[in-house]
Coordinates of C-alpha atoms and ligand atoms in Angstrom, one line a residue:
M1 CA 6.1 10.3 -77.3
N2 CA 4.1 8.0 -79.6
K3 CA 1.1 7.0 -77.5
V4 CA -0.9 3.8 -77.5
S5 CA -4.4 3.8 -78.9
P6 CA -7.3 4.7 -76.6
E7 CA -8.4 1.0 -76.4
T8 CA -4.9 -0.1 -75.4
E9 CA -4.7 2.8 -72.9
R10 CA -7.9 1.5 -71.3
E11 CA -6.5 -2.0 -71.1
I12 CA -3.3 -0.8 -69.5
R13 CA -5.1 1.3 -66.9
R14 CA -7.3 -1.6 -65.8
R15 CA -4.2 -3.7 -64.9
K16 CA -2.9 -4.2 -61.4
T17 CA 0.3 -6.2 -61.0
F18 CA 1.3 -7.0 -57.4
A19 CA 3.2 -9.5 -55.3
I20 CA 2.4 -10.9 -51.9
I21 CA 5.1 -10.8 -49.2
S22 CA 5.0 -12.5 -45.9
H23 CA 6.9 -14.6 -43.3
P24 CA 6.2 -18.3 -43.9
D25 CA 2.9 -19.5 -42.4
A26 CA 1.4 -16.0 -42.2
G27 CA -1.2 -17.1 -44.8
K28 CA 0.1 -16.1 -48.2
T29 CA -1.0 -19.3 -49.9
T30 CA -4.4 -19.1 -48.3
I31 CA -4.9 -15.5 -49.4
T32 CA -3.7 -16.4 -52.9
E33 CA -6.3 -19.1 -53.1
K34 CA -9.1 -16.8 -52.0
L35 CA -8.1 -14.1 -54.5
L36 CA -8.2 -16.7 -57.2
L37 CA -11.6 -17.8 -56.0
F38 CA -12.9 -14.3 -56.4
G39 CA -11.2 -14.0 -59.8
N40 CA -13.0 -17.2 -60.8
A41 CA -9.6 -18.8 -61.6
I42 CA -10.4 -21.6 -59.2
H43 CA -13.8 -22.8 -58.0
M44 CA -13.2 -24.4 -54.6
A45 CA -11.0 -23.4 -51.8
G46 CA -8.5 -26.0 -50.9
V47 CA -6.8 -26.6 -54.2
V48 CA -3.9 -24.3 -53.7
K49 CA -2.6 -25.8 -50.5
A50 CA 0.9 -27.1 -50.7
K51 CA 0.7 -28.5 -47.2
R52 CA 0.4 -32.2 -46.4
G53 CA 1.0 -33.3 -49.9
H54 CA -2.1 -31.6 -51.4
F55 CA -2.0 -30.5 -55.0
A56 CA -0.6 -27.0 -55.2
T57 CA -1.8 -24.5 -57.7
S58 CA 0.7 -21.8 -56.9
D59 CA 3.6 -24.1 -55.9
W60 CA 4.9 -25.9 -59.0
M61 CA 7.6 -28.0 -57.9
E62 CA 7.7 -31.4 -56.4
I63 CA 10.0 -30.3 -53.6
E64 CA 7.6 -27.7 -52.6
K65 CA 4.8 -30.2 -52.3
Q66 CA 7.0 -32.4 -50.2
R67 CA 8.3 -29.8 -47.9
G68 CA 5.2 -27.6 -47.9
I69 CA 7.2 -24.5 -48.7
S70 CA 7.1 -22.1 -51.5
V71 CA 10.6 -22.0 -53.0
A72 CA 10.2 -20.3 -56.3
S73 CA 7.8 -17.6 -57.2
S74 CA 4.9 -18.2 -59.6
V75 CA 2.6 -15.9 -61.6
M76 CA -1.2 -15.9 -61.8
Q77 CA -3.5 -13.8 -63.8
F78 CA -7.2 -13.3 -63.0
S79 CA -10.0 -10.8 -63.6
Y80 CA -12.2 -9.1 -61.0
A81 CA -14.6 -6.3 -61.4
D82 CA -13.4 -5.3 -64.8
H83 CA -9.8 -5.3 -63.8
E84 CA -7.0 -7.7 -64.8
F85 CA -4.7 -8.7 -61.9
N86 CA -1.3 -10.2 -62.3
L87 CA -0.4 -11.7 -59.0
L88 CA 3.2 -12.8 -58.4
D89 CA 3.9 -15.2 -55.6
T90 CA 7.2 -14.8 -53.8
P91 CA 9.1 -17.4 -51.8
G92 CA 8.9 -16.7 -48.1
H93 CA 12.1 -18.6 -47.2
Q94 CA 15.2 -16.4 -46.8
D95 CA 17.4 -18.8 -48.9
F96 CA 15.4 -17.6 -52.0
S97 CA 15.6 -13.9 -51.4
E98 CA 17.2 -13.3 -54.8
D99 CA 14.2 -14.7 -56.5
T100 CA 12.1 -12.4 -54.5
Y101 CA 14.2 -9.4 -55.4
R102 CA 13.7 -10.2 -59.1
V103 CA 9.9 -10.6 -58.7
L104 CA 9.6 -7.3 -56.9
T105 CA 11.2 -5.6 -59.8
A106 CA 8.3 -6.8 -61.9
V107 CA 5.4 -5.5 -59.8
D108 CA 3.8 -2.1 -59.2
S109 CA 2.6 -2.8 -55.6
A110 CA 2.7 -5.4 -52.9
L111 CA 0.4 -7.0 -50.3
M112 CA 2.1 -7.6 -47.0
V113 CA 0.5 -10.3 -44.9
I114 CA 1.0 -10.4 -41.2
D115 CA 0.0 -13.1 -38.7
S116 CA -1.9 -11.1 -36.1
A117 CA -0.7 -13.4 -33.3
K118 CA 2.9 -12.9 -34.3
G119 CA 3.3 -9.4 -35.7
I120 CA 6.3 -8.5 -37.7
E121 CA 8.6 -11.5 -38.2
T122 CA 12.2 -11.7 -39.6
Q123 CA 11.2 -12.5 -43.2
T124 CA 8.5 -9.8 -43.2
K125 CA 11.2 -7.3 -42.3
K126 CA 13.6 -8.4 -45.0
L127 CA 11.0 -8.5 -47.7
F128 CA 9.6 -5.2 -46.7
Q129 CA 13.1 -3.7 -47.0
V130 CA 13.2 -4.8 -50.6
C131 CA 9.8 -3.1 -51.2
R132 CA 11.0 0.0 -49.5
D133 CA 14.2 0.1 -51.6
R134 CA 11.9 0.1 -54.6
H135 CA 9.4 2.6 -53.1
L136 CA 6.6 0.1 -53.7
P137 CA 3.2 1.0 -52.4
I138 CA 2.1 -1.6 -49.8
I139 CA -1.3 -2.7 -48.6
T140 CA -1.2 -4.6 -45.3
F141 CA -3.4 -7.4 -44.2
M142 CA -3.5 -8.5 -40.6
N143 CA -4.5 -12.2 -40.8
K144 CA -5.9 -14.9 -38.6
L145 CA -8.2 -12.7 -36.5
D146 CA -10.2 -15.8 -35.8
R147 CA -7.3 -16.9 -33.5
E148 CA -6.5 -15.2 -30.3
G149 CA -4.1 -12.5 -31.5
R150 CA -2.3 -9.4 -30.3
D151 CA -4.0 -6.1 -29.5
P152 CA -4.6 -4.3 -32.9
F153 CA -3.2 -1.0 -31.6
E154 CA 0.0 -2.9 -30.6
L155 CA 0.2 -4.5 -34.1
I156 CA -0.2 -1.1 -35.8
D157 CA 2.3 0.4 -33.5
E158 CA 4.8 -2.4 -34.3
V159 CA 4.5 -1.8 -38.1
E160 CA 5.0 1.9 -37.6
K161 CA 8.0 1.5 -35.3
V162 CA 9.8 -1.6 -36.6
L163 CA 9.2 -1.0 -40.3
Q164 CA 9.0 2.8 -40.0
L165 CA 5.9 2.6 -42.1
P166 CA 3.0 4.8 -41.1
C167 CA -0.3 3.0 -41.2
F168 CA -3.8 4.0 -42.2
T169 CA -6.5 1.7 -40.7
M170 CA -9.1 1.0 -43.4
T171 CA -10.9 -1.6 -41.2
W172 CA -10.8 -2.2 -37.5
P173 CA -11.4 -5.6 -35.8
V174 CA -14.0 -6.2 -33.1
G175 CA -12.6 -8.9 -30.8
S176 CA -10.4 -11.8 -31.8
G177 CA -10.2 -15.6 -31.5
G178 CA -13.4 -17.2 -30.3
R179 CA -14.8 -13.8 -29.7
F180 CA -14.0 -12.3 -33.1
K181 CA -17.2 -10.5 -34.1
G182 CA -16.2 -8.8 -37.4
V183 CA -14.6 -5.7 -38.7
Y184 CA -15.7 -2.1 -38.9
D185 CA -15.0 -0.4 -42.2
L186 CA -13.8 3.1 -41.4
M187 CA -14.1 4.3 -45.0
E188 CA -17.7 3.1 -45.6
K189 CA -18.7 3.4 -41.9
K190 CA -20.1 -0.1 -41.8
M191 CA -19.8 -3.1 -39.5
R192 CA -19.3 -6.5 -41.3
L193 CA -20.0 -9.5 -39.1
F194 CA -17.7 -12.4 -39.1
A195 CA -18.9 -15.9 -40.1
A196 CA -16.5 -18.8 -40.1
G197 CA -15.9 -21.5 -42.7
Q198 CA -16.7 -19.7 -45.9
K199 CA -15.2 -21.9 -48.6
T200 CA -16.9 -20.7 -51.8
L201 CA -18.1 -17.4 -53.2
K202 CA -21.7 -18.2 -52.3
F203 CA -21.7 -16.6 -48.9
T204 CA -23.7 -13.8 -47.5
Q205 CA -22.3 -11.2 -45.1
E206 CA -24.3 -9.4 -42.5
V207 CA -23.5 -5.7 -42.7
F208 CA -24.7 -2.9 -40.4
T209 CA -24.5 0.7 -41.1
D210 CA -25.8 1.9 -37.7
L211 CA -23.8 1.0 -34.6
E212 CA -26.9 1.7 -32.5
D213 CA -28.9 -0.9 -34.4
P214 CA -30.5 -3.2 -31.7
I215 CA -30.1 -6.3 -33.9
L216 CA -26.3 -5.6 -34.2
C217 CA -26.2 -5.0 -30.5
E218 CA -27.9 -8.4 -29.9
K219 CA -25.6 -10.2 -32.3
V220 CA -22.3 -8.7 -31.1
G221 CA -23.0 -7.7 -27.5
Q222 CA -23.2 -4.1 -26.1
E223 CA -19.7 -4.3 -24.5
W224 CA -18.1 -5.0 -27.9
I225 CA -20.0 -2.1 -29.5
D226 CA -18.8 0.2 -26.7
K227 CA -15.2 -1.1 -27.1
L228 CA -15.4 -0.4 -30.8
K229 CA -16.7 3.1 -30.2
S230 CA -13.9 3.9 -27.9
D231 CA -11.3 2.4 -30.3
L232 CA -12.7 4.5 -33.1
E233 CA -12.4 7.6 -31.0
L234 CA -8.7 6.8 -30.4
L235 CA -8.2 6.1 -34.1
Q236 CA -9.8 9.4 -35.0
G237 CA -7.5 11.0 -32.4
A238 CA -4.5 9.7 -34.3
G239 CA -6.4 10.7 -37.5
H240 CA -4.9 11.8 -40.7
D241 CA -6.8 11.4 -44.0
F242 CA -5.7 8.7 -46.3
D243 CA -3.0 10.3 -48.5
Q244 CA -2.9 8.5 -51.8
E245 CA 0.3 10.3 -52.8
R246 CA 2.2 9.1 -49.8
F247 CA 0.8 5.5 -50.4
L248 CA 2.0 5.6 -54.0
K249 CA 5.5 6.6 -52.7
G250 CA 5.5 3.7 -50.3
E251 CA 5.3 6.0 -47.3
L252 CA 1.9 5.1 -46.0
S253 CA 0.1 1.7 -45.8
P254 CA -3.6 1.1 -45.7
V255 CA -4.3 -1.7 -43.2
F256 CA -7.0 -4.3 -43.3
F257 CA -7.9 -7.0 -40.7
G258 CA -9.5 -10.4 -41.5
S259 CA -9.2 -14.1 -41.6
A260 CA -8.1 -15.5 -45.0
V261 CA -9.0 -19.1 -44.2
N262 CA -12.5 -18.0 -43.5
N263 CA -12.6 -15.8 -46.6
F264 CA -13.2 -12.8 -44.4
G265 CA -11.7 -9.5 -45.5
V266 CA -10.1 -10.8 -48.7
Q267 CA -12.6 -9.3 -51.1
E268 CA -12.0 -5.9 -49.5
L269 CA -8.4 -6.3 -50.4
L270 CA -9.2 -6.7 -54.0
E271 CA -11.4 -3.7 -53.9
A272 CA -8.6 -1.8 -52.2
F273 CA -6.2 -2.8 -55.0
I274 CA -8.7 -1.5 -57.5
R275 CA -9.2 1.8 -55.7
Y276 CA -5.8 2.6 -54.4
A277 CA -3.0 0.5 -56.0
P278 CA -1.3 1.9 -59.1
S279 CA -1.9 0.7 -62.6
P280 CA 1.4 0.0 -64.5
R281 CA 3.9 2.7 -63.7
P282 CA 6.8 4.2 -65.6
R283 CA 10.0 2.2 -65.4
P284 CA 13.6 3.4 -65.4
A285 CA 15.9 2.3 -68.1
A286 CA 19.6 3.2 -68.3
S287 CA 18.9 6.0 -70.7
R288 CA 15.4 7.3 -69.8
L289 CA 12.1 6.6 -68.1
V290 CA 9.8 4.4 -70.1
D291 CA 6.1 5.2 -69.8
P292 CA 3.7 2.2 -70.0
E293 CA 1.5 4.1 -72.4
E294 CA 4.2 4.6 -75.0
A295 CA 3.2 2.8 -78.2
P296 CA 6.3 0.8 -78.9
F297 CA 6.3 -2.5 -77.0
T298 CA 9.1 -2.9 -74.4
G299 CA 9.6 -5.7 -71.8
L300 CA 12.0 -7.0 -69.2
I301 CA 12.9 -10.6 -68.5
F302 CA 12.9 -11.0 -64.7
K303 CA 12.8 -14.7 -64.2
I304 CA 13.7 -18.0 -66.0
Q305 CA 12.2 -21.3 -65.0
A306 CA 13.2 -24.6 -66.5
N307 CA 11.0 -27.7 -66.4
M308 CA 7.8 -26.0 -65.2
D309 CA 5.9 -28.8 -66.8
P310 CA 7.8 -32.1 -66.3
R311 CA 5.9 -33.6 -69.2
H312 CA 7.4 -31.1 -71.6
R313 CA 11.0 -30.4 -70.4
D314 CA 10.6 -26.7 -71.2
R315 CA 12.3 -23.5 -70.3
C316 CA 10.2 -20.5 -69.8
A317 CA 11.3 -16.9 -69.6
F318 CA 9.0 -14.5 -67.7
L319 CA 8.6 -11.1 -69.2
R320 CA 7.0 -8.0 -67.6
I321 CA 5.6 -5.9 -70.4
C322 CA 6.8 -2.4 -69.5
S323 CA 5.2 -0.4 -72.3
G324 CA 2.7 -0.8 -75.2
E325 CA 1.1 -3.9 -76.4
F326 CA 2.3 -7.4 -77.2
I327 CA 0.7 -9.3 -80.1
Q328 CA 1.3 -13.0 -80.6
G329 CA 3.7 -13.6 -83.6
M330 CA 5.3 -10.2 -83.2
T331 CA 9.0 -9.7 -84.0
V332 CA 10.9 -8.0 -81.2
Y333 CA 14.5 -6.7 -80.8
H334 CA 16.7 -8.6 -78.3
V335 CA 18.9 -5.7 -77.1
R336 CA 21.8 -7.8 -75.6
H337 CA 22.1 -9.9 -78.7
A338 CA 21.4 -7.0 -81.1
R339 CA 19.1 -9.3 -83.0
D340 CA 15.4 -9.5 -84.0
F341 CA 13.4 -12.5 -82.9
K342 CA 9.8 -13.6 -83.4
I343 CA 7.7 -14.6 -80.5
N344 CA 4.8 -16.9 -81.4
N345 CA 4.4 -19.0 -78.3
A346 CA 3.8 -16.5 -75.6
L347 CA 1.8 -17.8 -72.6
Q348 CA -0.5 -16.4 -70.0
F349 CA -0.6 -18.0 -66.5
M350 CA -3.9 -18.8 -64.9
S351 CA -2.7 -20.5 -61.7
Q352 CA -1.8 -24.0 -62.7
E353 CA -3.0 -23.6 -66.3
R354 CA -1.3 -21.7 -69.0
K355 CA -2.7 -20.8 -72.3
N356 CA -1.5 -19.2 -75.5
I357 CA -2.4 -15.5 -75.7
D358 CA -3.2 -13.3 -78.6
R359 CA -2.6 -10.0 -76.9
A360 CA -1.1 -8.7 -73.7
Y361 CA -0.5 -5.1 -72.4
A362 CA 1.9 -3.1 -70.2
G363 CA 1.7 -4.5 -66.7
D364 CA 1.1 -8.1 -67.8
I365 CA 3.5 -10.9 -67.1
I366 CA 3.8 -13.3 -70.0
G367 CA 5.9 -16.5 -70.5
I368 CA 8.0 -17.1 -73.5
H369 CA 9.2 -20.6 -74.4
D370 CA 12.9 -20.4 -75.1
R371 CA 15.9 -22.7 -75.5
G372 CA 18.4 -20.4 -73.9
T373 CA 18.4 -17.1 -75.9
L374 CA 16.8 -15.1 -73.1
M375 CA 18.5 -14.4 -69.7
I376 CA 17.4 -12.7 -66.6
G377 CA 17.8 -8.9 -67.0
D378 CA 17.3 -9.0 -70.8
T379 CA 15.4 -6.1 -72.4
L380 CA 13.2 -6.6 -75.5
T381 CA 12.1 -3.6 -77.6
M382 CA 10.8 -2.7 -81.0
G383 CA 14.3 -1.7 -82.1
E384 CA 15.4 0.9 -79.4
E385 CA 18.7 0.3 -77.6
L386 CA 17.3 0.3 -74.1
K387 CA 18.3 -1.4 -70.9
F388 CA 15.9 -1.7 -68.0
A389 CA 17.6 -1.3 -64.7
G390 CA 17.3 -2.9 -61.4
I391 CA 17.8 -6.7 -61.5
P392 CA 20.4 -7.3 -58.9
Q393 CA 22.7 -10.3 -58.4
F394 CA 24.5 -10.9 -55.1
S395 CA 27.6 -12.9 -54.2
P396 CA 26.8 -16.3 -52.7
D397 CA 27.9 -17.3 -49.2
L398 CA 27.9 -21.0 -49.4
F399 CA 30.3 -22.8 -51.8
C400 CA 30.6 -26.5 -52.5
R401 CA 32.4 -28.8 -54.9
V402 CA 30.1 -30.6 -57.3
E403 CA 30.6 -34.4 -57.5
L404 CA 28.6 -37.0 -59.3
K405 CA 27.6 -40.4 -57.7
N406 CA 27.4 -41.8 -61.2
P407 CA 30.0 -40.2 -63.5
I408 CA 28.2 -41.5 -66.7
K409 CA 25.7 -38.7 -66.1
I410 CA 28.2 -35.9 -66.6
K411 CA 26.4 -34.4 -69.6
Q412 CA 23.1 -34.3 -67.8
L413 CA 24.8 -32.8 -64.8
R414 CA 26.3 -30.0 -66.9
K415 CA 23.0 -29.3 -68.6
G416 CA 21.2 -29.2 -65.3
L417 CA 23.7 -27.0 -63.6
E418 CA 23.7 -24.6 -66.5
Q419 CA 19.9 -24.4 -66.7
L420 CA 19.4 -24.0 -62.9
A421 CA 22.1 -21.3 -62.9
E422 CA 20.3 -19.5 -65.7
E423 CA 17.2 -19.5 -63.5
G424 CA 19.2 -17.8 -60.8
T425 CA 18.7 -20.8 -58.4
S426 CA 22.5 -21.0 -58.0
Q427 CA 25.7 -19.7 -59.5
I428 CA 28.4 -21.9 -61.1
F429 CA 32.2 -21.2 -60.9
H430 CA 35.3 -22.9 -62.1
R431 CA 39.0 -22.6 -61.2
M432 CA 41.6 -21.4 -63.6
H433 CA 43.7 -24.4 -63.9
N434 CA 41.5 -27.4 -63.4
S435 CA 38.1 -28.6 -64.4
E436 CA 36.6 -28.7 -60.9
T437 CA 33.0 -27.2 -60.9
I438 CA 32.0 -25.2 -57.9
I439 CA 28.4 -24.3 -57.0
G440 CA 27.6 -21.1 -55.0
V441 CA 24.2 -20.5 -53.3
V442 CA 22.9 -18.0 -50.7
G443 CA 21.5 -20.7 -48.3
P444 CA 21.5 -24.4 -47.7
L445 CA 17.8 -24.9 -48.7
Q446 CA 18.7 -23.6 -52.2
L447 CA 21.4 -26.3 -52.4
E448 CA 18.9 -28.9 -51.4
V449 CA 16.6 -27.7 -54.2
V450 CA 19.4 -27.9 -56.8
K451 CA 20.3 -31.4 -55.7
F452 CA 16.7 -32.5 -55.8
R453 CA 16.0 -31.0 -59.2
L454 CA 19.3 -32.3 -60.7
L455 CA 18.2 -35.8 -59.8
N456 CA 14.5 -35.5 -60.7
E457 CA 14.7 -33.4 -63.8
Y458 CA 18.1 -34.4 -65.2
G459 CA 18.8 -37.8 -63.7
A460 CA 22.1 -36.6 -62.2
D461 CA 22.7 -37.7 -58.6
A462 CA 25.1 -35.1 -57.3
V463 CA 26.7 -34.5 -53.9
F464 CA 28.0 -31.2 -52.8
P465 CA 30.9 -31.4 -50.3
P466 CA 31.3 -28.0 -48.7
M467 CA 34.5 -26.0 -49.2
G468 CA 34.4 -24.0 -46.0
Y469 CA 34.0 -20.6 -47.6
T470 CA 31.3 -18.3 -46.3
V471 CA 31.8 -15.0 -47.9
S472 CA 32.6 -14.0 -51.5
C473 CA 33.2 -10.9 -53.6
W474 CA 34.0 -10.0 -57.1
Y475 CA 37.2 -7.9 -57.1
H476 CA 38.9 -5.5 -59.4
S477 CA 41.8 -3.0 -59.6
K478 CA 42.6 -0.5 -62.3
N479 CA 46.3 -1.4 -61.7
K480 CA 47.0 -4.5 -63.8
N481 CA 50.2 -5.4 -62.0
K482 CA 48.4 -5.4 -58.7
M483 CA 45.7 -7.6 -60.1
D484 CA 48.3 -10.1 -61.3
D485 CA 50.2 -10.1 -58.0
F486 CA 46.9 -10.6 -56.1
K487 CA 45.9 -13.4 -58.4
S488 CA 49.2 -15.3 -58.0
Y489 CA 49.3 -14.8 -54.2
Y490 CA 45.7 -15.9 -53.5
H491 CA 45.2 -18.3 -56.4
S492 CA 43.7 -21.0 -54.2
H493 CA 41.0 -18.6 -53.1
I494 CA 40.0 -17.4 -56.6
V495 CA 37.3 -18.8 -58.8
Y496 CA 35.7 -17.5 -62.0
D497 CA 32.0 -17.1 -62.7
V498 CA 30.2 -17.9 -66.0
R499 CA 31.2 -14.5 -67.4
E500 CA 34.9 -15.2 -66.4
Y501 CA 34.7 -12.5 -63.8
P502 CA 37.2 -13.3 -60.9
M503 CA 35.7 -13.9 -57.5
M504 CA 37.5 -14.2 -54.2
L505 CA 36.3 -16.6 -51.6
F506 CA 36.9 -16.0 -47.9
K507 CA 36.5 -18.3 -44.9
S508 CA 35.0 -15.6 -42.7
D509 CA 34.1 -11.9 -42.5
W510 CA 37.3 -11.5 -40.5
E511 CA 39.4 -13.0 -43.2
K512 CA 37.8 -10.7 -45.8
Q513 CA 38.5 -7.7 -43.7
Y514 CA 42.1 -8.8 -43.2
I515 CA 42.7 -9.3 -46.9
E516 CA 40.9 -6.1 -47.8
E517 CA 43.1 -4.1 -45.4
K518 CA 46.3 -5.8 -46.7
N519 CA 45.3 -5.0 -50.3
P520 CA 44.0 -1.4 -50.4
E521 CA 44.4 -1.1 -54.2
I522 CA 41.9 -4.0 -54.8
K523 CA 38.2 -3.2 -54.5
F524 CA 35.7 -5.9 -53.5
Y525 CA 32.1 -6.0 -54.6
S526 CA 29.3 -8.2 -53.2
S527 CA 26.8 -6.8 -55.9
L528 CA 27.4 -7.7 -59.5
L529 CA 25.9 -4.4 -60.6
N530 CA 28.4 -2.4 -58.7
Y531 CA 31.3 -4.6 -59.9
E532 CA 30.2 -4.2 -63.5
E533 CA 29.9 -0.4 -63.1
E534 CA 33.5 -0.3 -61.9
L535 CA 34.7 -2.6 -64.6
H536 CA 33.1 -0.7 -67.4
G537 CA 34.2 2.6 -65.9
T538 CA 37.8 1.5 -66.5
D539 CA 37.3 0.6 -70.1
Ligands
G4P601 P1 2.1 -19.3 -46.1 O1 1.7 -19.5 -47.5 O2 2.2 -17.9 -45.8 O3 3.2 -20.1 -45.6 O4 0.8 -19.7 -45.2 P2 -0.4 -20.6 -45.5 O5 -1.4 -19.9 -46.3 O6 0.0 -22.0 -46.0 O7 -1.0 -20.7 -44.0 C1 -0.3 -21.3 -43.0 C2 -1.3 -21.9 -42.0 O8 -2.1 -20.9 -41.4 C3 -2.2 -22.9 -42.6 O9 -2.4 -23.9 -41.6 C4 -3.4 -22.1 -42.9 O10 -4.6 -22.9 -42.9 C5 -3.5 -21.2 -41.7 N1 -4.3 -20.0 -41.9 C6 -4.2 -19.2 -42.9 N2 -5.1 -18.2 -42.8 C7 -5.7 -18.4 -41.6 C8 -6.7 -17.7 -40.8 O11 -7.3 -16.7 -41.2 N3 -7.0 -18.3 -39.6 C9 -6.4 -19.4 -39.1 N4 -6.8 -19.8 -38.0 N5 -5.5 -20.1 -39.8 C10 -5.1 -19.6 -41.0 P3 -1.8 -25.3 -41.6 O12 -2.3 -26.0 -40.4 O13 -0.3 -25.2 -41.7 O14 -2.3 -26.0 -42.9 P4 -3.7 -26.5 -43.2 O15 -3.6 -28.0 -43.2 O16 -4.6 -25.9 -42.2 O17 -4.0 -26.1 -44.6

């Protein structure tokens, strides 16, 4: 292996690339904001909030500002304590789970935020499952301790039972709600006292190393000190040492308690990422494992976003650098197109700002302005025929016709649909014998976003009458006659995607099962990866 220089190696090793996952409202935006505050990427808390029409640093799009939800993931880079962090935001809403899958292919670890009053919620479970499939190391943050919450033992127990994720408590809360006193740091053996309303970095924290300290006792109350001592005994009873190896395999999660809105416990998270979370890790490609410290640059496009800046109608491809170093102006090899191309406009994202970069390293996420050459899943190298694995695409379950209120805007509609489909926001289908366009999405909110963006970004006012299908699959048979018979018998159920792959639409799971049983020679696939494997296996 041709290794990078010692300077580049140092740069790569001081990078931490992670995503935050949580159920909506658990506090992801608030934590993001505080992390950026510590990273000096913003200077005042309160600018990230999407809620109530505030300006949103991490939520780009107009619809997010209006609805107060995070529908597409964004990327932010910041420095802290001689480390470079790439923080990827993920949409909490289930209709955007595909975007989340893609983001999680680009990170090396994740922060799981849990509302301590609510515990594990549906979306936490789903997002966690994606992390588990990828064996991502997870740090857990129990948030909102300043509110009356559930018993911390019960919370830990829930994570261990429901997610089957053993926990290692790094900090332990003393009280909650109006009686929240602070947290005890089990690693450093210190008690940090809680103070509400910390909005900037200029805050002092009272720290006590001796639980017998009379001043601590006066501030917290003897009964709480006694309770802490008995909790600690119980914790030590459960005690196993923190096992870094198990954490790195995604089998053990360090857990922290705090209150993001009060800036309490967030800095400890950053320290934990530095101490425990992995630097860029090797990445599987179809032919081999690619080490981040290999000298030739390689990268994976995991996300496309059109119109990030409405003033400049642009299309940006997000690239995770998988190995080596990127230098602005470099000529790279586009494996899918088998063509070289020069990148001289690569961007770095600092919350809302983006700026041109000179250099970036394995682990970094950079943006490339692009008119349509780059697609999700593309690999860029310095000439090697390499294909990074793991960007999934799933079959949609909501299908609608696309109709225009004002037919003059047909060109704008086509362009908009095409670009939004390239972003992965939706999938576009057509029928064999007519020009009808069909849109497929994984949930109604996604459809709303497409409608809104078509109107706002492309001036096309579209409506989407539903077609009544709820399940879809790509299908294939090695027997060509069977394929032809199937096609002529079910022609009204069949649509074609942008690659001209045939897809069968079903009105219900029951109908799917019935048709599957009637046609044992036809195989059905809800994952594009599996379908393509079968297809190419028959070539
Ligand atoms: P999300 O991105 O995960 O959806 O959650 P977000 O950070 O937007 O937080 C959801 C709500 O929870 C917000 O209140 C936020 O202020 C609040 N919150 C976050 N962390 C804490 C915490 O540590 N303690 C308490 N008590 N609340 C917390 P909101 O009323 O929806 O919005 P806002 O107007 O207060 O900003």
